[in-house]
Amino acid sequence: MTETFANFIDNRDVPAEQTMDTSDPFTGEVWAIVPDDPGAVDLAVNAARSAFDTGPWKTMPAKERAKLMVKLGELLSRDAAELAVIESRDNGKIIRETSAQTAGLANYLDYFAGYADKIQGTQIPSPAPNFLIYTERKPRGVVGAIVPWNSPLSLLVWKLGPLLAAGCTAVVKPSDITPVTALLLGQRAREAGFPPGVINVVTGGAEVGAALTAHPGLDLITFTGGGVTARHVAAAAAKNLTPTVLELGGKSPQIVFEDADVEAATNGLLAGIFAAGGQTCVAGSRAYLHESIADEVLGRVTQRAETIVLGDPGKMETEMGPVASDAQRDRILGMLERASNEGANVVTGGVVDPKLGGRFLRPTVLNNVTNQTSIVRQEVFGPVLACMTFSNEEEVLALANDSDFGLAAGVWTNDIRRAHRCSRDLDVGTVWINTYRNVSFAAPFGGTKQSGYGRDNGLEAIDAFLNTKTTWIETEGATRDPFVLG
Ligand code: NAD
C-alpha cells in the first residue's frame, strides 16, 4: 500500500500540494508519495530562523542541547530495525548494511553531544596592559543540509551531530530517491523534545534543492552529493556569499604491493567495490596490482565476484542488491560500452544479471585499461572494478594521484616504512592501510581536489558550524589617538 508523507516543518507535519513518488528499486513499485514543493523551502527556512533567533534553543544550556541529541539517538536506536527496512526499500541497499548503519546512528549523536558543552573560546594575550581580549565560538545560524541517496540517514546524522552540538538549526533536504527516513528522523526529533524549528525536513528533487541553496536566509550550506550538483550548489551559494561544505564523489585507488597479504587484499578489494554495489563515495574503483602478484589477485577477485549473492536487499544472505534506479543502470552500461570501445577487457560481469534482470548488474571486473580510459577517470557509482598493473612504488603513487578526485585510497603492504610513505604522498582525504571502508564519528572524513572541501566527522567537523567572535575590553579608562589604528 502506498503511504503519503508530509514535510516536517516547525515540528508539524505540513502536507504539500505538489508531490512526487518514491519507488522500491528491487520491486520497482511506488511505495510512498512525498512533497516536492519548492514553496515549502521558505516556510522551513523561516521556521529555522525563528528557532535560531528567538526560540528556546537559542538560550538553552549546551548540556540540555546535548541531552536532546542523546535522546534522539536513543529513539533512532529504538527504531533502528524499522528504519533499516525503509532505508533498504528506498535505495535497494542490503539490509545487512542498512541495519548496521541505523544501529550505529546514536554513536554519532552521542559523540557530538559530548562536545556541545566543551565548545569554548580563548583569552588572547593583549598587545597592551589595558585590554582584555577574548573569543567566543558562536553557532553560525541556519544551515541547509542536502544529502544523497546512498546512505541517507547516516550521512544526515554526520551533519546533524556537529551542527546541533554547535547550536545551529537546520533545513534538511534528503535525496528525491530516498526521502522518507529523514522525515521519520524529524518526527523522532519532535518526540525527543527538540523545540519547533530546530530540525526541519523538506523533501523533493532538484527544484527544491535549488530553492534551498538560493535562499538568502541560510548561514551555511553543507552538501553531500555529486560534483555536477555541487557546482550548482556552490554557484547559488555564491550569489548570497553563503559558505559551503562540499562532500563529493571519488575514484579511489587501491594499491596492492608485492609484499601484501594477498587474501586480505582480495577481501579489501571486494569490500571496496562490491559492498553496496559500488554505490559509495569511497568505492575503491581503481585497483593497481603489482605485476608480480597481479594474476593471482585478479584471479581471486574474479572468482569471488562471480559468487557474490545477488538478490532481495531485504534478505540477510544477500551480498549485493540492485543499483538504485533504471537511469543509474543505463548510465553504468553506457560507461562500460564506452570502456570496451576504448579497449577495456571485461574479465567478469559487464551485463545485467541474466536471471534477476532489471536493475541487477553483475559484479564487474575490467582489465586492459589505463589511467587514460574514461571509466578509470570518471566516478561510476556502481559495481565496476578497473584493474591495472605497476612495477614500482614511485610509478604507482603517480598513477594513484593522477585523478581529478581525492577522497580515499587503500594501500596493501606489510612494509611499515612503505605504508607511511604512501600515506604521506597520496593526495586524498583518507588513507586506509591494510583495511578499507572504515568510518567513525571520531575520524574526520572528506576530500581533496574535486572530492570537495570541509570535513564531516571528528572534532573538526564542528568548525564549519561555528563563527569566532572577538571581544576587546578597555580596562583602565585610557584615551587613544582617534585617528590611528590602535
Ligand atoms: P546528487 O548530486 O545527484 O544529489 C545530491 C542531493 O542534491 C540530492 O538531495 C538531490 O536531490 C540534490 N539536488 C539535486 N539537484 C540539486 C540542485 N540543483 N540544487 C540543490 N540540490 C540539488 O548525488 P546523488 O546521486 O544523490 O549521490 C551520489 C553522489 O554523492 C556520488 O557522487 C557520491 O560519490 C557522492 N557521495 C559523497 C559522499 C561523501 O561523503 N563525500 C558520501 C556519499 C555520496
Short mmCIF file of C-alpha atoms and ligand atoms in Angstrom, two decimals, residues 146-150 155 158 173-176 204-206 209-210 213 223-227 229-230 232-233 247-250 280-281 379 381 407 445 451 456, ligand 1:
data_model
loop_
_atom_site.label_atom_id
_atom_site.label_comp_id
_atom_site.label_asym_id
_atom_site.label_seq_id
_atom_site.Cartn_x
_atom_site.Cartn_y
_atom_site.Cartn_z
CA ILE A 146 21.48 18.41 1.47
CA VAL A 147 22.24 14.70 1.38
CA PRO A 148 22.35 11.93 -1.26
CA TRP A 149 20.57 8.60 -1.54
CA ASN A 150 23.28 6.07 -0.93
CA LEU A 155 25.08 10.97 6.03
CA TRP A 158 27.01 13.04 10.13
CA LYS A 173 16.72 18.15 2.10
CA PRO A 174 17.12 14.41 1.59
CA SER A 175 17.54 12.88 -1.86
CA ASP A 176 14.45 12.58 -4.03
CA GLY A 204 11.72 16.94 -3.25
CA GLY A 205 14.01 16.98 -6.24
CA ALA A 206 16.41 19.41 -7.86
CA GLY A 209 17.28 21.73 -3.63
CA ALA A 210 17.83 24.77 -5.83
CA THR A 213 20.58 26.76 -1.92
CA PHE A 223 26.14 19.31 0.88
CA THR A 224 26.97 15.70 0.17
CA GLY A 225 26.46 14.52 -3.38
CA GLY A 226 27.89 14.54 -6.87
CA GLY A 227 30.23 17.06 -8.46
CA THR A 229 25.15 19.17 -8.48
CA ALA A 230 27.86 20.62 -6.22
CA HIS A 232 25.03 24.32 -8.95
CA VAL A 233 25.06 24.47 -5.16
CA GLU A 247 31.48 16.28 0.38
CA LEU A 248 31.64 14.84 -3.12
CA GLY A 249 32.50 11.74 -5.09
CA GLY A 250 35.68 9.84 -5.72
CA THR A 280 29.54 4.51 -2.14
CA CYS A 281 31.59 7.67 -2.42
CA GLU A 379 33.09 8.03 -10.97
CA PHE A 381 28.97 4.71 -8.68
CA LEU A 407 38.54 11.17 -1.49
CA PHE A 445 36.13 12.46 6.58
CA SER A 451 36.12 15.34 -3.94
CA ASP A 456 32.33 15.54 8.23
P1 NAD B 1 23.32 14.20 -6.41
O1 NAD B 1 24.38 15.22 -6.52
O2 NAD B 1 22.56 13.82 -7.62
O3 NAD B 1 22.24 14.64 -5.33
C1 NAD B 1 22.60 15.03 -4.03
C2 NAD B 1 21.48 15.87 -3.44
O4 NAD B 1 21.39 17.09 -4.15
C3 NAD B 1 20.11 15.22 -3.51
O5 NAD B 1 19.40 15.51 -2.32
C4 NAD B 1 19.49 15.93 -4.69
O6 NAD B 1 18.08 15.92 -4.67
C5 NAD B 1 20.03 17.33 -4.50
N1 NAD B 1 20.00 18.19 -5.69
C6 NAD B 1 19.87 17.84 -6.98
N2 NAD B 1 19.94 18.93 -7.77
C7 NAD B 1 20.10 20.00 -6.96
C8 NAD B 1 20.26 21.39 -7.18
N3 NAD B 1 20.25 21.92 -8.40
N4 NAD B 1 20.44 22.18 -6.11
C9 NAD B 1 20.50 21.68 -4.86
N5 NAD B 1 20.34 20.36 -4.60
C10 NAD B 1 20.15 19.53 -5.64
O7 NAD B 1 24.02 12.93 -5.77
P2 NAD B 1 23.39 11.50 -5.54
O8 NAD B 1 23.25 10.82 -6.85
O9 NAD B 1 22.23 11.59 -4.64
O10 NAD B 1 24.58 10.81 -4.69
C11 NAD B 1 25.68 10.25 -5.27
C12 NAD B 1 26.88 11.17 -5.20
O11 NAD B 1 27.13 11.53 -3.85
C13 NAD B 1 28.13 10.46 -5.67
O12 NAD B 1 28.91 11.34 -6.45
C14 NAD B 1 28.82 10.12 -4.37
O13 NAD B 1 30.21 9.90 -4.51
C15 NAD B 1 28.51 11.29 -3.54
N6 NAD B 1 28.68 10.99 -2.11
C16 NAD B 1 29.68 11.61 -1.42
C17 NAD B 1 29.89 11.29 -0.08
C18 NAD B 1 30.97 11.97 0.74
O14 NAD B 1 30.85 11.98 1.97
N7 NAD B 1 31.99 12.53 0.14
C19 NAD B 1 29.05 10.36 0.55
C20 NAD B 1 28.06 9.75 -0.20
C21 NAD B 1 27.88 10.07 -1.53
#
